[in-house]
Short mmCIF file of C-alpha atoms and ligand atoms in Angstrom, two decimals:
data_model
loop_
_atom_site.label_atom_id
_atom_site.label_comp_id
_atom_site.label_asym_id
_atom_site.label_seq_id
_atom_site.Cartn_x
_atom_site.Cartn_y
_atom_site.Cartn_z
CA MET A 1 -9.60 12.40 29.79
CA SER A 2 -8.34 9.74 27.45
CA ARG A 3 -7.99 6.24 28.26
CA TYR A 4 -5.23 5.79 25.91
CA TYR A 5 -2.32 4.11 27.08
CA THR A 6 0.97 2.09 25.35
CA PHE A 7 0.21 -1.61 26.15
CA THR A 8 2.44 -4.05 27.59
CA ALA A 9 2.76 -7.52 26.17
CA LYS A 10 0.22 -8.52 29.44
CA ASP A 11 -2.08 -5.90 28.53
CA ALA A 12 -2.40 -7.02 24.88
CA VAL A 13 -2.87 -10.90 26.43
CA GLU A 14 -5.64 -9.39 28.37
CA TYR A 15 -7.13 -7.10 25.70
CA ALA A 16 -7.00 -10.14 23.54
CA ARG A 17 -8.80 -12.80 26.28
CA GLN A 18 -11.94 -10.04 26.63
CA PHE A 19 -12.15 -8.82 22.50
CA GLY A 20 -10.22 -11.54 20.78
CA GLY A 21 -13.37 -13.63 20.10
CA VAL A 22 -11.71 -17.02 20.94
CA ALA A 23 -13.38 -19.68 22.15
CA ASP A 24 -11.36 -20.43 25.19
CA PRO A 25 -9.60 -16.96 26.40
CA GLN A 26 -8.00 -18.25 29.28
CA SER A 27 -5.49 -20.55 27.38
CA LEU A 28 -4.24 -17.17 25.70
CA VAL A 29 -0.90 -16.81 27.53
CA THR A 30 1.57 -15.09 26.17
CA ALA A 31 2.44 -12.11 23.44
CA ASP A 32 5.05 -11.57 21.10
CA GLU A 33 5.57 -7.93 19.56
CA ILE A 34 6.36 -8.69 15.98
CA GLY A 35 5.94 -5.12 14.65
CA ASP A 36 8.18 -5.04 11.92
CA GLY A 37 6.55 -1.90 9.99
CA ASN A 38 7.38 1.97 10.43
CA LEU A 39 4.57 3.04 12.85
CA ASN A 40 3.04 0.84 15.49
CA LEU A 41 2.91 -1.96 17.42
CA VAL A 42 1.89 -5.41 17.04
CA PHE A 43 1.20 -8.50 18.89
CA LYS A 44 1.08 -11.91 18.33
CA ILE A 45 -1.11 -13.80 21.19
CA ARG A 46 -0.51 -17.10 21.78
CA ASP A 47 -2.20 -19.74 23.56
CA THR A 48 -0.75 -22.38 26.28
CA ALA A 49 0.67 -24.70 23.13
CA GLY A 50 2.41 -21.94 22.19
CA LYS A 51 -0.08 -21.65 18.95
CA SER A 52 -0.54 -17.83 18.03
CA ARG A 53 -4.38 -17.30 17.67
CA VAL A 54 -5.16 -13.32 17.42
CA ILE A 55 -3.33 -10.01 16.71
CA VAL A 56 -3.56 -7.13 18.66
CA LYS A 57 -2.05 -4.10 16.81
CA GLN A 58 -1.82 -0.48 18.92
CA ALA A 59 -0.95 2.93 17.46
CA LEU A 60 1.86 4.89 19.42
CA PRO A 61 1.94 8.57 19.46
CA TYR A 62 4.64 9.14 17.71
CA VAL A 63 5.84 7.25 14.56
CA ARG A 64 7.84 4.18 15.32
CA CYS A 65 10.87 4.04 13.01
CA VAL A 66 11.77 7.73 14.06
CA GLY A 67 10.54 7.88 17.79
CA GLU A 68 9.27 10.40 20.03
CA SER A 69 10.41 13.46 18.23
CA TRP A 70 8.00 12.68 15.19
CA PRO A 71 4.16 12.52 17.10
CA LEU A 72 1.54 11.69 15.02
CA THR A 73 -2.08 11.22 15.46
CA LEU A 74 -3.38 8.18 17.26
CA ASP A 75 -6.87 8.65 14.73
CA ARG A 76 -4.77 6.49 12.65
CA ALA A 77 -5.38 3.36 14.62
CA ARG A 78 -9.79 4.43 14.00
CA ILE A 79 -8.90 4.62 10.29
CA GLU A 80 -7.39 1.78 10.34
CA ALA A 81 -9.77 -0.69 11.44
CA GLU A 82 -13.11 1.37 9.86
CA THR A 83 -11.25 1.59 6.75
CA LEU A 84 -10.93 -2.40 6.67
CA ILE A 85 -14.43 -2.64 7.96
CA ILE A 86 -15.44 -0.98 4.68
CA HIS A 87 -13.04 -2.30 2.59
CA GLY A 88 -14.05 -6.43 4.40
CA GLN A 89 -17.69 -5.93 3.48
CA TYR A 90 -17.08 -5.43 -0.07
CA CYS A 91 -13.77 -7.66 -0.48
CA PRO A 92 -14.24 -10.11 2.54
CA GLN A 93 -11.87 -12.81 1.26
CA HIS A 94 -8.86 -10.37 0.24
CA THR A 95 -8.94 -8.17 3.42
CA VAL A 96 -7.83 -8.90 6.72
CA THR A 97 -10.98 -9.33 9.28
CA VAL A 98 -11.32 -6.56 12.31
CA LEU A 99 -12.19 -8.47 14.91
CA HIS A 100 -12.74 -5.30 17.71
CA HIS A 101 -11.72 -2.08 17.98
CA ASP A 102 -11.43 0.87 20.03
CA ALA A 103 -10.71 4.30 19.30
CA GLU A 104 -9.39 5.70 21.84
CA LEU A 105 -7.10 3.05 22.80
CA ALA A 106 -6.11 3.29 19.64
CA VAL A 107 -6.50 -0.66 19.80
CA MET A 108 -7.65 -3.60 17.07
CA VAL A 109 -7.79 -7.11 17.47
CA GLN A 110 -7.17 -8.68 14.22
CA GLU A 111 -7.48 -12.37 12.45
CA ASP A 112 -4.45 -13.88 13.00
CA LEU A 113 -2.65 -14.47 9.30
CA SER A 114 0.81 -16.40 10.88
CA ASP A 115 -0.48 -19.31 8.04
CA HIS A 116 0.23 -16.34 5.37
CA HIS A 117 3.34 -14.91 4.28
CA ILE A 118 4.37 -10.87 3.81
CA TRP A 119 4.13 -10.88 0.00
CA ARG A 120 7.63 -8.80 -0.39
CA SER A 121 9.58 -10.97 1.78
CA GLU A 122 8.50 -13.90 -0.64
CA LEU A 123 9.14 -11.96 -3.73
CA VAL A 124 12.53 -10.98 -2.22
CA GLN A 125 12.95 -14.63 -1.87
CA GLY A 126 12.06 -15.38 -5.23
CA LYS A 127 9.39 -17.42 -4.61
CA TYR A 128 6.13 -16.82 -7.16
CA TYR A 129 2.77 -16.84 -5.86
CA PRO A 130 1.02 -17.01 -9.71
CA GLN A 131 -2.45 -15.94 -8.42
CA ALA A 132 -1.86 -12.54 -6.17
CA SER A 133 -2.01 -10.49 -8.58
CA ALA A 134 -5.24 -10.83 -10.03
CA GLN A 135 -6.75 -11.45 -6.50
CA LEU A 136 -5.34 -7.54 -5.48
CA GLY A 137 -6.81 -6.59 -8.77
CA GLU A 138 -9.92 -7.92 -7.46
CA TYR A 139 -9.85 -6.33 -3.83
CA LEU A 140 -8.63 -2.79 -5.31
CA ALA A 141 -11.80 -2.76 -8.05
CA GLN A 142 -14.15 -4.06 -5.50
CA THR A 143 -13.25 -1.66 -2.71
CA LEU A 144 -12.21 1.35 -5.36
CA PHE A 145 -15.86 0.80 -7.23
CA HIS A 146 -18.31 0.55 -3.95
CA THR A 147 -16.91 3.66 -2.40
CA SER A 148 -16.53 5.91 -5.40
CA ASP A 149 -19.46 7.76 -6.49
CA PHE A 150 -20.27 5.00 -9.18
CA PHE A 151 -22.15 3.14 -6.32
CA GLN A 152 -22.15 5.35 -3.05
CA ASN A 153 -24.90 7.78 -2.78
CA ALA A 154 -24.21 10.88 -3.23
CA GLN A 155 -24.87 12.14 0.33
CA THR A 156 -23.52 9.27 2.28
CA LYS A 157 -20.13 9.57 0.04
CA LYS A 158 -19.82 13.32 0.94
CA ALA A 159 -20.33 12.32 4.87
CA GLU A 160 -17.89 9.36 4.37
CA VAL A 161 -15.19 11.88 2.79
CA SER A 162 -15.42 13.75 6.34
CA ARG A 163 -15.15 10.18 8.12
CA PHE A 164 -12.67 9.11 6.48
CA THR A 165 -10.41 12.88 6.90
CA ASN A 166 -6.68 11.80 7.39
CA PRO A 167 -4.98 14.73 7.12
CA GLU A 168 -2.03 13.70 9.64
CA LEU A 169 -1.03 10.42 7.26
CA CYS A 170 -2.10 12.18 3.86
CA GLN A 171 0.57 14.75 4.94
CA ILE A 172 3.57 11.61 5.41
CA THR A 173 2.57 10.99 1.80
CA GLU A 174 2.70 13.97 0.55
CA ASP A 175 6.15 15.04 1.99
CA LEU A 176 7.81 11.72 1.48
CA PHE A 177 6.04 10.92 -2.14
CA PHE A 178 5.96 13.94 -3.86
CA THR A 179 8.40 16.74 -2.23
CA ASP A 180 11.36 15.46 0.15
CA PRO A 181 12.48 13.16 -3.14
CA TYR A 182 12.78 16.33 -4.97
CA VAL A 183 14.87 18.96 -2.40
CA ASP A 184 17.75 18.11 -0.32
CA HIS A 185 15.60 17.15 2.95
CA GLU A 186 16.82 15.61 6.33
CA ARG A 187 14.76 12.52 5.95
CA ASN A 188 16.02 11.47 2.55
CA ASN A 189 18.13 8.56 3.11
CA PHE A 190 20.57 7.51 -0.24
CA ASP A 191 24.12 6.34 -0.50
CA ALA A 192 26.50 9.11 -1.55
CA VAL A 193 27.29 7.39 -4.84
CA LEU A 194 23.73 7.78 -5.94
CA GLN A 195 24.03 11.92 -5.77
CA PRO A 196 24.84 12.51 -9.55
CA GLU A 197 21.45 10.88 -10.16
CA VAL A 198 19.86 12.27 -7.68
CA ASP A 199 20.87 16.23 -8.68
CA ALA A 200 19.52 15.25 -12.23
CA LEU A 201 16.46 14.36 -10.93
CA ARG A 202 15.94 17.42 -9.13
CA ALA A 203 17.17 19.18 -12.03
CA ASP A 204 14.29 17.70 -14.26
CA LYS A 205 11.57 20.72 -14.97
CA PRO A 206 9.27 18.44 -16.65
CA LEU A 207 9.62 15.43 -13.88
CA ARG A 208 9.07 18.19 -11.30
CA LEU A 209 6.11 19.74 -13.09
CA ALA A 210 4.60 16.27 -13.46
CA VAL A 211 5.03 15.16 -9.83
CA ALA A 212 3.55 18.59 -8.88
CA ALA A 213 0.43 17.43 -10.77
CA LEU A 214 0.38 13.88 -9.11
CA LYS A 215 0.78 15.88 -5.77
CA HIS A 216 -2.22 17.90 -6.60
CA ARG A 217 -4.58 14.84 -7.77
CA PHE A 218 -3.61 13.77 -4.43
CA LEU A 219 -4.53 16.37 -2.72
CA SER A 220 -7.97 17.17 -4.55
CA LYS A 221 -9.27 14.34 -6.18
CA ALA A 222 -11.89 12.53 -3.63
CA GLU A 223 -12.54 9.50 -5.90
CA ALA A 224 -12.73 6.41 -3.29
CA LEU A 225 -11.82 5.13 -0.10
CA LEU A 226 -8.05 4.32 -0.83
CA HIS A 227 -6.20 1.58 1.02
CA GLY A 228 -3.52 4.30 0.50
CA ASP A 229 -0.73 2.03 1.05
CA ILE A 230 -0.82 -0.73 -0.21
CA HIS A 231 2.63 -2.39 -1.34
CA SER A 232 3.30 -5.63 -1.18
CA GLY A 233 4.72 -5.59 2.62
CA SER A 234 0.95 -4.81 3.52
CA ILE A 235 -0.31 -8.02 2.26
CA PHE A 236 -0.17 -11.40 3.19
CA VAL A 237 -0.40 -14.12 0.69
CA ALA A 238 -0.65 -17.85 1.05
CA GLU A 239 -1.07 -20.41 -1.89
CA GLY A 240 -4.40 -19.66 -3.54
CA LYS A 241 -4.88 -16.38 -0.89
CA LEU A 242 -4.20 -12.96 -0.34
CA LYS A 243 -5.31 -10.37 2.34
CA ALA A 244 -4.64 -6.94 3.02
CA ILE A 245 -3.71 -5.77 5.81
CA ASP A 246 -2.48 -2.31 7.30
CA ALA A 247 -5.00 0.10 6.06
CA GLU A 248 -3.98 3.04 8.43
CA PHE A 249 -3.34 5.75 5.16
CA GLY A 250 -6.93 5.22 4.10
CA TYR A 251 -8.63 8.39 3.03
CA TYR A 252 -10.81 9.57 -0.32
CA GLY A 253 -8.11 9.95 -3.06
CA PRO A 254 -7.39 9.43 -6.47
CA VAL A 255 -8.34 5.76 -7.46
CA GLY A 256 -5.21 5.49 -9.34
CA PHE A 257 -2.76 5.51 -6.49
CA ASP A 258 -3.44 2.12 -5.18
CA PRO A 259 -2.73 0.45 -8.41
CA GLY A 260 -0.05 2.71 -8.93
CA SER A 261 1.84 2.19 -5.69
CA ALA A 262 1.06 -1.81 -6.32
CA MET A 263 2.43 -1.83 -9.07
CA GLY A 264 5.66 0.34 -8.26
CA ASN A 265 6.53 -2.26 -5.76
CA LEU A 266 6.17 -5.06 -8.23
CA LEU A 267 8.79 -3.08 -10.34
CA LEU A 268 10.85 -2.40 -7.32
CA ASN A 269 11.38 -5.83 -7.07
CA TYR A 270 11.96 -6.51 -10.84
CA CYS A 271 14.40 -3.86 -10.57
CA GLY A 272 16.12 -5.66 -7.45
CA LEU A 273 15.83 -9.11 -8.51
CA PRO A 274 19.78 -8.96 -10.47
CA GLY A 275 20.83 -7.69 -7.12
CA LEU A 276 18.65 -10.66 -5.25
CA VAL A 277 19.51 -13.77 -7.48
CA GLY A 278 22.20 -13.07 -9.50
CA VAL A 279 22.01 -11.41 -13.23
CA ARG A 280 21.34 -14.51 -15.39
CA GLU A 281 18.67 -15.88 -12.71
CA ALA A 282 16.52 -12.35 -12.74
CA ALA A 283 15.16 -13.24 -16.22
CA ASP A 284 12.67 -15.48 -14.86
CA GLY A 285 11.57 -13.81 -12.18
CA ARG A 286 11.18 -10.18 -13.95
CA GLU A 287 9.14 -12.23 -16.61
CA GLN A 288 7.06 -13.29 -13.43
CA ARG A 289 6.86 -9.46 -12.08
CA LEU A 290 6.20 -8.01 -15.25
CA LYS A 291 3.04 -10.64 -15.78
CA ASP A 292 1.72 -9.61 -12.47
CA VAL A 293 2.08 -5.61 -13.33
CA ARG A 294 -0.52 -7.00 -16.42
CA GLU A 295 -2.74 -9.52 -14.40
CA LEU A 296 -3.30 -6.77 -11.59
CA TRP A 297 -4.30 -3.82 -13.99
CA LEU A 298 -6.68 -5.96 -16.27
CA SER A 299 -8.11 -8.03 -13.32
CA PHE A 300 -8.81 -4.77 -11.53
CA SER A 301 -10.03 -2.75 -14.61
CA GLU A 302 -12.28 -5.44 -16.24
CA ARG A 303 -13.59 -6.12 -12.62
CA PHE A 304 -14.04 -2.43 -12.51
CA LEU A 305 -15.75 -2.23 -15.53
CA LYS A 306 -18.15 -5.00 -14.93
CA LEU A 307 -19.07 -3.56 -11.58
CA ALA A 308 -19.74 -0.39 -13.60
CA ARG A 309 -22.00 -2.14 -16.30
CA ASP A 310 -24.05 -3.95 -13.80
CA LYS A 311 -24.17 -2.12 -10.15
CA SER A 312 -23.61 1.80 -11.34
CA GLN A 313 -26.01 4.08 -8.69
CA ASP A 314 -25.75 7.11 -10.50
CA PRO A 315 -27.93 7.38 -13.85
CA THR A 316 -25.07 9.94 -15.07
CA LEU A 317 -22.17 7.86 -14.26
CA ALA A 318 -24.23 5.11 -15.50
CA GLU A 319 -23.70 6.57 -18.99
CA PRO A 320 -22.27 3.64 -21.50
CA GLY A 321 -18.79 4.22 -22.32
CA TYR A 322 -18.46 6.75 -19.18
CA ALA A 323 -16.32 4.27 -17.16
CA GLU A 324 -14.14 3.00 -19.71
CA ALA A 325 -13.38 6.93 -20.10
CA PHE A 326 -12.62 7.14 -16.75
CA LEU A 327 -10.55 4.32 -16.26
CA HIS A 328 -8.45 5.98 -18.88
CA GLU A 329 -7.62 8.62 -16.74
CA VAL A 330 -7.14 6.22 -13.58
CA TRP A 331 -4.63 4.24 -16.01
CA HIS A 332 -2.28 7.63 -16.06
CA ASP A 333 -2.62 8.13 -12.79
CA ALA A 334 -1.78 4.62 -11.79
CA VAL A 335 1.82 4.69 -14.18
CA GLY A 336 2.58 8.25 -12.51
CA TYR A 337 2.11 7.02 -8.99
CA CYS A 338 3.81 3.85 -9.65
CA GLY A 339 6.96 6.18 -10.86
CA ALA A 340 6.53 8.29 -7.55
CA GLU A 341 6.63 5.07 -5.60
CA LEU A 342 9.99 3.81 -7.28
CA ILE A 343 11.59 7.29 -6.35
CA ARG A 344 10.62 7.68 -3.49
CA ARG A 345 11.53 4.13 -1.99
CA THR A 346 14.75 4.20 -3.38
CA ILE A 347 16.06 7.91 -1.95
CA GLY A 348 13.39 9.16 0.83
CA LEU A 349 12.68 7.92 4.10
CA ALA A 350 10.98 4.61 3.66
CA HIS A 351 13.10 1.88 2.05
CA VAL A 352 12.09 -1.96 0.84
CA ALA A 353 13.73 -4.76 1.19
CA ASP A 354 14.12 -5.32 -2.58
CA LEU A 355 16.80 -3.06 -2.69
CA ASP A 356 18.42 -2.57 0.53
CA THR A 357 18.91 -6.23 1.03
CA ILE A 358 21.12 -6.91 -2.30
CA LYS A 359 24.43 -7.30 -0.31
CA ASP A 360 27.29 -5.96 -3.20
CA ALA A 361 27.32 -2.26 -2.61
CA ALA A 362 27.99 -1.73 -6.54
CA MET A 363 25.19 -4.21 -7.84
CA ARG A 364 22.92 -2.77 -5.30
CA ALA A 365 23.54 1.07 -6.71
CA ASP A 366 22.72 -0.16 -10.03
CA CYS A 367 19.58 -1.66 -9.37
CA GLN A 368 18.88 1.77 -7.31
CA ARG A 369 20.24 3.45 -10.25
CA HIS A 370 17.39 1.57 -12.32
CA ALA A 371 14.65 2.28 -9.93
CA LEU A 372 15.21 6.00 -10.40
CA SER A 373 15.60 5.95 -14.12
CA LEU A 374 12.61 3.99 -14.87
CA GLY A 375 10.57 5.72 -12.19
CA GLN A 376 11.49 9.04 -13.73
CA LYS A 377 10.51 7.80 -17.24
CA LEU A 378 6.85 6.56 -15.97
CA ILE A 379 6.60 9.90 -14.51
CA LEU A 380 7.42 11.81 -17.45
CA THR A 381 5.43 9.24 -19.57
CA ALA A 382 2.57 8.42 -17.96
CA GLN A 383 0.17 10.48 -20.29
CA GLN A 384 1.47 8.87 -23.64
CA ILE A 385 1.45 4.86 -22.15
CA THR A 386 -2.17 4.16 -23.39
CA ASP A 387 -2.56 0.41 -21.87
CA VAL A 388 -0.68 -2.13 -19.94
CA GLU A 389 0.93 -3.90 -23.01
CA SER A 390 2.60 -0.48 -24.06
CA LEU A 391 3.94 0.06 -20.08
CA ILE A 392 5.87 -3.63 -19.89
CA ALA A 393 6.99 -2.45 -23.35
CA ARG A 394 8.70 0.22 -22.41
CA ILE A 395 9.90 -1.53 -18.89
CA ARG A 396 11.65 -3.82 -21.09
CA GLN A 397 13.02 -0.79 -23.10
CA PHE A 398 14.20 0.96 -19.83
CA SER A 399 16.15 -2.08 -18.83
N1 LIG B 1 -3.21 -10.12 10.95
C1 LIG B 1 -1.65 -10.33 10.98
N2 LIG B 1 -1.13 -11.90 11.20
C2 LIG B 1 -0.10 -11.74 11.25
N3 LIG B 1 0.79 -11.09 11.46
C3 LIG B 1 0.68 -9.79 11.54
C4 LIG B 1 -0.81 -9.45 11.05
N4 LIG B 1 -0.72 -7.92 11.04
C5 LIG B 1 0.47 -7.40 10.97
N5 LIG B 1 1.03 -8.94 11.14
C6 LIG B 1 2.57 -8.83 10.90
O1 LIG B 1 3.08 -7.09 11.91
C7 LIG B 1 4.05 -7.08 11.28
C8 LIG B 1 3.58 -5.17 11.22
O2 LIG B 1 2.40 -4.73 10.61
P1 LIG B 1 1.93 -3.55 9.78
O3 LIG B 1 0.09 -3.79 10.13
O4 LIG B 1 2.53 -3.51 8.81
O5 LIG B 1 2.17 -2.19 10.98
P2 LIG B 1 2.95 -1.07 10.48
O6 LIG B 1 1.16 -0.29 10.39
O7 LIG B 1 3.89 -0.62 11.79
O8 LIG B 1 3.17 -1.26 9.21
C9 LIG B 1 3.64 -6.98 9.45
O9 LIG B 1 4.67 -7.17 8.52
C10 LIG B 1 3.42 -8.66 9.92
O10 LIG B 1 5.02 -9.41 10.12
C1 LIG B 2 6.85 7.69 8.83
S1 LIG B 2 6.06 6.77 7.57
C2 LIG B 2 7.11 5.85 6.44
C3 LIG B 2 6.07 5.02 5.75
O1 LIG B 2 5.67 4.03 6.29
C4 LIG B 2 4.67 3.51 5.84
O2 LIG B 2 4.68 2.12 5.37
P1 LIG B 2 4.72 0.96 6.43
O3 LIG B 2 3.27 0.26 5.77
O4 LIG B 2 6.19 0.08 5.54
O5 LIG B 2 4.59 1.02 7.73
C5 LIG B 2 4.01 4.12 4.86
O6 LIG B 2 4.31 3.41 3.25
C6 LIG B 2 4.70 5.54 4.72
O7 LIG B 2 5.26 5.86 3.47
#
């Protein structure tokens, strides 16, 4: 029989006292449930002085934002903790520290990052973190290289693919990214004013074919242990610092999916800025986002290539020129996944504050139209966009 039960705030405090690794456990006295994500409970555990000290995160047996009508595996908590532990081995400076986890209780105790801010909230408020995108590129290069066949022993990797098989969470991505936006599905969520653009997307045969190819690669390319949901809402930033959290969608998938999702979220902000800060005021922020996209890709690809040169273990994959050829494929995948993220976050189930918090309805619809058409064009032209400078040129052209 499972030991699982859903924690109350009191349970979370008791758990943090036992497993929070603090020197003075009895000083932990209160818990606030602060979860604002779509899926789980997150408790901030405070001491007698009211200072938050550790985080207790627990999976619910269903999708939080929908309710008990959508049951969801508790195994996602194990996957999240184990993904973060592995990513933390290879990139500790940019991965939240897991202090303890229990698969049966679907619970994890994490370092408290309350002195950081969620990157998306900062981007929405127009705050710029000039080092963040390069740090994110470093995180992605370290985690994806070290879990790929360039570095891992082939037999170990096959066992790891099995350990990180995450069918229910992958199905969410398969449906929400690649299927729902292109059909009439009750999970979709968009204002009626966008119906003509949505109808046009759905009627675009070349787009549907390109999305089919992206989904097929997501289903079948077990290249590295992805974060699987790396958007600006699953990244904490502070001055000169960045940490990834929330890796429950982790699985062995196509390397391009993670940088593509991250770039897509930077571009969602790019599309939303005129509505968030005003049309004229948006110019600086938009330049920063394009700089972010450039730095993210360059830091990721340069570090990946250096790791491939210095640390590749497989004698065949170490062939000079092969890592470069691999990264070309990754780049084209990333541009496609970036476009898919723009579309699904605009008309699918899960939206983003970069667009949804725009107060003026007409302006919001214009920004959403921009996100949809940019997403569509990026998916359609992903194979012709040769490098990040050409991508930026196209984004300017599509503005
Ligand atoms: N380690 C942490 N330190 C401080 N706050 C956190 C931490 N982890 C999560 N949070 C807060 O909880 C929110 C939801 O966490 P998240 O992991 O994104 O949940 P979900 O899995 O439901 O998406 C975050 O947006 C953040 O505000
Ligand atoms: C039904 S889950 C929808 C959506 O939620 C996840 O995002 P978050 O990190 O904000 O919880 C993930 O992107 C899923 O696609």
